[in-house]
Tab-separated table of C-alpha atoms in Angstrom:
chain	number	residue	atom	x	y	z
A	1	UNK	CA	15.336	-5.910	26.278
A	2	UNK	CA	18.682	-5.953	28.410
A	3	UNK	CA	19.924	-4.590	30.743
A	4	UNK	CA	22.384	-1.891	28.801
A	5	UNK	CA	19.175	-0.267	26.844
A	6	UNK	CA	17.559	0.193	29.777
A	7	UNK	CA	21.115	1.497	30.931
A	8	UNK	CA	21.236	4.093	28.511
A	9	UNK	CA	17.798	5.052	28.492
A	10	UNK	CA	17.422	6.184	31.879
A	11	UNK	CA	21.059	7.958	31.340
A	12	UNK	CA	19.716	9.845	28.654
A	13	UNK	CA	16.321	10.468	30.994
A	14	UNK	CA	18.691	13.544	32.435
A	15	UNK	CA	19.308	15.521	29.426
A	16	UNK	CA	15.970	14.563	27.590
A	17	UNK	CA	11.994	14.882	27.914
A	18	UNK	CA	11.199	11.285	28.042
A	19	UNK	CA	8.398	11.999	25.600
A	20	UNK	CA	11.383	12.341	23.218
A	21	UNK	CA	11.960	9.248	23.693
A	22	UNK	CA	10.832	6.325	22.058
A	23	UNK	CA	11.956	2.350	21.531
A	24	UNK	CA	11.518	0.587	18.242
A	25	UNK	CA	10.534	4.059	16.563
A	26	UNK	CA	10.101	2.734	12.406
A	27	UNK	CA	11.920	4.202	10.526
A	28	UNK	CA	9.914	4.631	7.492
A	29	UNK	CA	8.312	7.452	9.114
A	30	UNK	CA	11.557	9.687	9.256
A	31	UNK	CA	13.123	8.835	6.286
A	32	UNK	CA	11.627	10.372	2.201
A	33	UNK	CA	12.235	6.450	1.169
A	34	UNK	CA	9.455	5.189	3.587
A	35	UNK	CA	11.119	2.515	3.956
A	36	UNK	CA	13.563	1.078	6.736
A	37	UNK	CA	13.077	-0.879	9.917
A	38	UNK	CA	13.212	0.229	13.118
A	39	UNK	CA	15.102	2.339	15.907
A	40	UNK	CA	15.908	0.806	18.901
A	41	UNK	CA	16.400	3.554	20.198
A	42	UNK	CA	15.520	7.169	19.081
A	43	UNK	CA	15.368	10.486	20.160
A	44	UNK	CA	15.003	14.104	19.432
A	45	UNK	CA	17.281	16.500	21.697
A	46	UNK	CA	18.431	20.343	20.325
A	47	UNK	CA	21.231	21.260	19.822
A	48	UNK	CA	22.512	21.517	22.967
A	49	UNK	CA	21.408	17.824	24.438
A	50	UNK	CA	23.506	16.566	21.066
A	51	UNK	CA	26.597	16.681	23.382
A	52	UNK	CA	25.460	14.431	26.357
A	53	UNK	CA	23.352	12.876	24.437
A	54	UNK	CA	26.984	11.467	22.435
A	55	UNK	CA	28.782	11.296	25.617
A	56	UNK	CA	26.467	8.875	26.642
A	57	UNK	CA	27.119	6.440	24.541
A	58	UNK	CA	30.779	7.002	24.598
A	59	UNK	CA	30.526	7.084	28.004
A	60	UNK	CA	28.157	3.140	27.946
A	61	UNK	CA	29.772	2.457	24.915
A	62	UNK	CA	26.254	1.994	22.529
A	63	UNK	CA	26.409	3.099	19.204
A	64	UNK	CA	24.810	5.482	17.851
A	65	UNK	CA	23.682	6.809	14.314
A	66	UNK	CA	22.657	10.060	12.845
A	67	UNK	CA	19.306	11.885	11.029
A	68	UNK	CA	18.496	14.761	9.623
A	69	UNK	CA	14.559	15.335	7.991
A	70	UNK	CA	15.627	10.877	6.367
A	71	UNK	CA	15.885	13.187	2.960
A	72	UNK	CA	19.327	11.702	1.576
A	73	UNK	CA	19.053	8.084	3.024
A	74	UNK	CA	18.348	4.730	3.190
A	75	UNK	CA	17.920	2.412	6.307
A	76	UNK	CA	18.050	-1.295	6.217
A	77	UNK	CA	15.240	-2.813	6.828
A	78	UNK	CA	16.807	-4.587	9.418
A	79	UNK	CA	16.476	-1.384	10.770
A	80	UNK	CA	19.556	0.034	12.848
A	81	UNK	CA	20.557	-1.061	16.421
A	82	UNK	CA	21.657	1.464	19.256
A	83	UNK	CA	20.744	5.755	20.220
A	84	UNK	CA	19.601	6.845	17.073
A	85	UNK	CA	19.815	11.086	16.866
A	86	UNK	CA	17.380	13.361	15.625
A	87	UNK	CA	18.792	16.617	14.929
A	88	UNK	CA	15.497	18.029	13.946
A	89	UNK	CA	12.324	19.124	15.251
A	90	UNK	CA	14.268	20.077	18.095
A	91	UNK	CA	17.705	21.734	16.667
A	92	UNK	CA	15.033	24.332	14.504
A	93	UNK	CA	16.117	27.954	14.017
A	94	UNK	CA	16.959	30.749	12.738
A	95	UNK	CA	18.824	34.058	13.624
A	96	UNK	CA	19.762	36.926	11.984
A	97	UNK	CA	23.082	39.374	11.731
A	98	UNK	CA	22.426	42.095	9.150
A	99	UNK	CA	23.090	39.994	5.714
A	100	UNK	CA	24.368	37.044	8.217
A	101	UNK	CA	22.009	34.355	8.732
A	102	UNK	CA	22.809	31.749	11.223
A	103	UNK	CA	20.191	28.571	11.652
A	104	UNK	CA	20.585	24.805	13.312
A	105	UNK	CA	21.485	21.800	12.273
A	106	UNK	CA	17.493	21.079	12.319
A	107	UNK	CA	15.507	23.666	10.208
A	108	UNK	CA	14.867	23.502	6.525
A	109	UNK	CA	16.825	24.176	3.973
A	110	UNK	CA	14.454	25.497	2.079
A	111	UNK	CA	12.578	27.716	5.432
A	112	UNK	CA	15.482	29.264	5.915
A	113	UNK	CA	15.955	29.671	2.179
A	114	UNK	CA	12.402	31.359	2.499
A	115	UNK	CA	13.087	33.689	5.198
A	116	UNK	CA	16.348	35.135	3.215
A	117	UNK	CA	14.212	35.624	0.379
A	118	UNK	CA	11.821	37.727	2.929
A	119	UNK	CA	14.834	39.280	4.867
A	120	UNK	CA	16.301	40.612	0.790
A	121	UNK	CA	18.645	38.077	1.050
A	122	UNK	CA	19.732	36.472	-2.091
A	123	UNK	CA	22.301	32.931	-2.277
A	124	UNK	CA	19.303	30.874	-1.712
A	125	UNK	CA	17.532	31.301	-4.239
A	126	UNK	CA	18.882	27.443	-5.866
A	127	UNK	CA	17.313	25.357	-2.318
A	128	UNK	CA	13.969	26.862	-1.854
A	129	UNK	CA	13.106	23.275	-3.772
A	130	UNK	CA	15.774	21.478	-2.285
A	131	UNK	CA	14.214	19.069	0.359
A	132	UNK	CA	16.137	18.302	3.686
A	133	UNK	CA	17.701	20.383	7.052
A	134	UNK	CA	20.417	22.080	7.002
A	135	UNK	CA	22.857	19.587	8.978
A	136	UNK	CA	21.998	17.052	5.673
A	137	UNK	CA	22.471	19.612	3.406
A	138	UNK	CA	26.493	21.043	4.222
A	139	UNK	CA	27.480	16.940	4.664
A	140	UNK	CA	26.106	16.388	1.697
A	141	UNK	CA	27.626	20.452	0.195
A	142	UNK	CA	23.208	20.593	-1.053
A	143	UNK	CA	22.858	22.051	-3.909
A	144	UNK	CA	20.662	23.280	-7.597
A	145	UNK	CA	20.905	24.470	-10.518
A	146	UNK	CA	24.238	25.957	-10.246
A	147	UNK	CA	24.445	26.622	-6.571
A	148	UNK	CA	25.710	25.296	-3.609
A	149	UNK	CA	26.337	25.457	0.538
A	150	UNK	CA	30.250	25.371	-0.674
A	151	UNK	CA	28.941	29.464	-1.998
A	152	UNK	CA	27.405	30.908	0.569
A	153	UNK	CA	28.327	28.493	3.972
A	154	UNK	CA	30.793	30.954	6.686
A	155	UNK	CA	31.220	27.961	8.948
A	156	UNK	CA	29.551	25.316	10.979
A	157	UNK	CA	29.100	24.572	14.682
A	158	UNK	CA	29.981	20.482	15.620
A	159	UNK	CA	29.679	17.905	17.726
A	160	UNK	CA	32.815	15.579	17.200
A	161	UNK	CA	32.472	12.116	18.052
A	162	UNK	CA	34.464	12.746	21.220
A	163	UNK	CA	31.873	15.109	22.006
A	164	UNK	CA	33.344	18.184	21.748
A	165	UNK	CA	31.797	21.611	20.096
A	166	UNK	CA	33.851	22.789	17.403
A	167	UNK	CA	33.114	26.421	14.762
A	168	UNK	CA	34.383	25.025	11.580
A	169	UNK	CA	35.636	27.396	9.260
A	170	UNK	CA	33.803	26.615	5.501
A	171	UNK	CA	37.092	25.905	3.854
A	172	UNK	CA	38.798	24.019	6.127
A	173	UNK	CA	35.163	20.946	5.301
A	174	UNK	CA	36.533	20.035	2.634
A	175	UNK	CA	33.569	20.801	-0.149
A	176	UNK	CA	33.639	19.604	-3.451
A	177	UNK	CA	30.239	18.425	-5.278
A	178	UNK	CA	28.190	16.383	-2.610
A	179	UNK	CA	30.543	16.035	-0.050
A	180	UNK	CA	31.919	17.231	2.675
A	181	UNK	CA	34.597	16.026	5.519
A	182	UNK	CA	32.117	15.954	7.734
A	183	UNK	CA	30.833	11.806	7.006
A	184	UNK	CA	34.561	11.327	6.809
A	185	UNK	CA	35.234	12.808	10.974
A	186	UNK	CA	32.040	11.394	12.168
A	187	UNK	CA	31.171	14.679	12.871
A	188	UNK	CA	27.705	16.003	13.780
A	189	UNK	CA	26.546	19.649	12.502
A	190	UNK	CA	24.717	21.840	15.546
A	191	UNK	CA	23.766	24.823	13.508
A	192	UNK	CA	25.322	27.333	9.776
A	193	UNK	CA	26.703	30.635	9.849
A	194	UNK	CA	25.658	32.171	5.942
A	195	UNK	CA	26.863	34.959	4.301
A	196	UNK	CA	24.266	36.468	1.773
A	197	UNK	CA	24.000	39.603	0.113
A	198	UNK	CA	21.535	42.688	-0.185
A	199	UNK	CA	19.337	41.525	-3.380
A	200	UNK	CA	15.810	42.591	-4.931
A	201	UNK	CA	13.175	40.785	-3.102
A	202	UNK	CA	11.520	40.492	-6.340
A	203	UNK	CA	13.667	38.829	-8.023
A	204	UNK	CA	14.750	36.743	-5.236
A	205	UNK	CA	11.429	35.823	-5.401
A	206	UNK	CA	11.119	35.132	-9.414
A	207	UNK	CA	14.181	32.937	-10.225
A	208	UNK	CA	12.822	30.903	-6.362
A	209	UNK	CA	9.887	30.441	-7.791
A	210	UNK	CA	11.316	29.300	-11.833
A	211	UNK	CA	13.744	26.406	-9.781
A	212	UNK	CA	10.766	25.348	-8.089
A	213	UNK	CA	9.072	25.287	-11.799
A	214	UNK	CA	11.395	23.331	-13.600
A	215	UNK	CA	11.509	20.408	-10.442
A	216	UNK	CA	8.013	20.008	-10.793
A	217	UNK	CA	8.321	19.728	-13.905
A	218	UNK	CA	11.115	18.017	-14.841
A	219	UNK	CA	10.964	15.546	-11.220
A	220	UNK	CA	9.001	12.982	-9.743
A	221	UNK	CA	8.008	14.679	-6.517
A	222	UNK	CA	4.918	12.441	-6.606
A	223	UNK	CA	6.522	9.351	-5.525
A	224	UNK	CA	8.016	8.854	-2.046
A	225	UNK	CA	11.831	9.364	-3.059
A	226	UNK	CA	15.526	10.860	-1.270
A	227	UNK	CA	15.739	13.260	-4.473
A	228	UNK	CA	18.310	12.207	-6.898
A	229	UNK	CA	20.122	9.054	-6.444
A	230	UNK	CA	22.960	9.261	-8.088
A	231	UNK	CA	25.762	11.471	-8.120
A	232	UNK	CA	26.441	13.356	-11.746
A	233	UNK	CA	29.873	11.481	-13.220
A	234	UNK	CA	31.839	13.977	-14.975
A	235	UNK	CA	31.277	15.055	-18.456
A	236	UNK	CA	27.992	13.306	-18.344
A	237	UNK	CA	24.812	12.984	-16.506
A	238	UNK	CA	23.502	9.701	-14.583
A	239	UNK	CA	19.883	10.100	-16.237
A	240	UNK	CA	20.924	9.781	-19.024
A	241	UNK	CA	22.925	6.908	-18.607
A	242	UNK	CA	20.489	5.049	-16.919
A	243	UNK	CA	17.333	5.649	-19.947
A	244	UNK	CA	19.944	4.995	-22.902
A	245	UNK	CA	20.523	1.228	-20.610
A	246	UNK	CA	16.948	0.398	-21.390
A	247	UNK	CA	16.279	0.752	-17.601
A	248	UNK	CA	13.202	3.619	-17.666
A	249	UNK	CA	10.292	2.449	-15.486
A	250	UNK	CA	12.716	-0.283	-15.118
A	251	UNK	CA	11.481	-2.142	-11.245
A	252	UNK	CA	12.622	-4.874	-8.423
A	253	UNK	CA	10.120	-5.579	-5.891
A	254	UNK	CA	7.688	-2.244	-4.846
A	255	UNK	CA	11.136	-0.069	-6.310
A	256	UNK	CA	11.031	2.013	-9.599
A	257	UNK	CA	13.612	3.778	-11.847
A	258	UNK	CA	11.259	6.933	-12.014
A	259	UNK	CA	9.962	7.000	-15.762
A	260	UNK	CA	9.600	11.139	-15.698
A	261	UNK	CA	13.353	11.148	-14.783
A	262	UNK	CA	15.335	8.062	-14.746
A	263	UNK	CA	18.395	9.541	-11.979
A	264	UNK	CA	15.773	8.532	-9.469
A	265	UNK	CA	14.623	5.854	-7.671
A	266	UNK	CA	11.334	5.194	-6.338
A	267	UNK	CA	9.077	3.506	-4.085
A	268	UNK	CA	6.515	3.348	-6.779
A	269	UNK	CA	4.484	0.270	-4.625
A	270	UNK	CA	5.065	-0.784	-0.501
A	271	UNK	CA	8.751	-0.986	-1.528
A	272	UNK	CA	11.554	-2.705	0.661
A	273	UNK	CA	14.628	-0.805	1.697
A	274	UNK	CA	16.397	-4.089	0.068
A	275	UNK	CA	13.801	-2.981	-2.582
A	276	UNK	CA	15.986	0.437	-3.200
A	277	UNK	CA	19.266	-1.406	-3.035
A	278	UNK	CA	18.946	-3.932	-4.695
A	279	UNK	CA	17.474	-1.874	-8.077
A	280	UNK	CA	20.585	1.336	-7.568
A	281	UNK	CA	22.721	-2.232	-7.494
A	282	UNK	CA	21.080	-3.334	-10.546
A	283	UNK	CA	21.425	0.531	-12.019
A	284	UNK	CA	24.628	-0.026	-11.734
A	285	UNK	CA	25.896	-2.852	-12.711
A	286	UNK	CA	23.971	-1.819	-15.664
A	287	UNK	CA	25.766	1.212	-16.824
A	288	UNK	CA	29.209	0.006	-16.016
A	289	UNK	CA	28.756	-3.243	-18.466
A	290	UNK	CA	27.095	-0.697	-21.658
A	291	UNK	CA	29.001	2.646	-20.658
A	292	UNK	CA	31.767	1.464	-18.275
A	293	UNK	CA	30.867	4.337	-15.687
A	294	UNK	CA	31.017	3.157	-12.830
A	295	UNK	CA	27.688	5.281	-10.853
A	296	UNK	CA	28.241	6.435	-7.186
A	297	UNK	CA	25.116	6.480	-5.027
A	298	UNK	CA	24.280	10.038	-3.807
A	299	UNK	CA	22.098	7.849	-0.887
A	300	UNK	CA	23.989	7.350	2.523
A	301	UNK	CA	22.967	3.767	3.193
A	302	UNK	CA	22.445	3.049	6.693
A	303	UNK	CA	22.393	0.207	8.814
A	304	UNK	CA	23.064	-3.553	7.658
A	305	UNK	CA	22.142	-4.892	3.709
């Protein structure tokens, strides 16, 4: 280990418990694709501790990467240098204030949706089966079945790359289809505030159960994946374009275009991140050639490919 790495570990230990610091941590343990190399330093701070970790990284000029549940992430086989900040297990909490819910960035989106349902608050039914955390949901403006995060989000508390804490109104996050300004501005989401509406509990749970059934029946949930791999192209559907291109079941190494839903690339048999990456790019090239449509990955790439 380099002197700089030892130095940053010693600095980080001043702010978070030593047991929340791991060296050469396999990122395949922290992504739903179950692929990826090692993180040089992997830390799990609370939302309040994130600011301190950022300040340490900036001061020592060490690169850092931020991950949540890893459900929309492809980490390269070469792994990640510097510090990986996991805003997950120690940044999970849910608070209720009337029809307003405040949730930590590490909170499961599905868990928050279920919490709201139990309180008779509607608006998050669409999120019941979406994997991932609140932080990731805001980054991507997660959505399903006609609902999106932007429909119920009031504001988000973020940490800037300079280590400054800001409360940003939803309208200033540039929320659109599977997009926000969070990545471009290099914010780290720490907390979110949602405004919901009172509704009948039975109706809320019935809608959530229906969405879950539809998800189970149509998606390849029996294989590791990052959910829907491609964004929906304008006036079309990625899955249909891929299937019509003859790519259903197509494989590169252990990565495969799902036979159940062609919009998904899955880890069917001990895939590497390179397998997944090459398959995504192959699908994009074939669809472009056949239909002159450029598919855009919904999955975030992290590391060198």
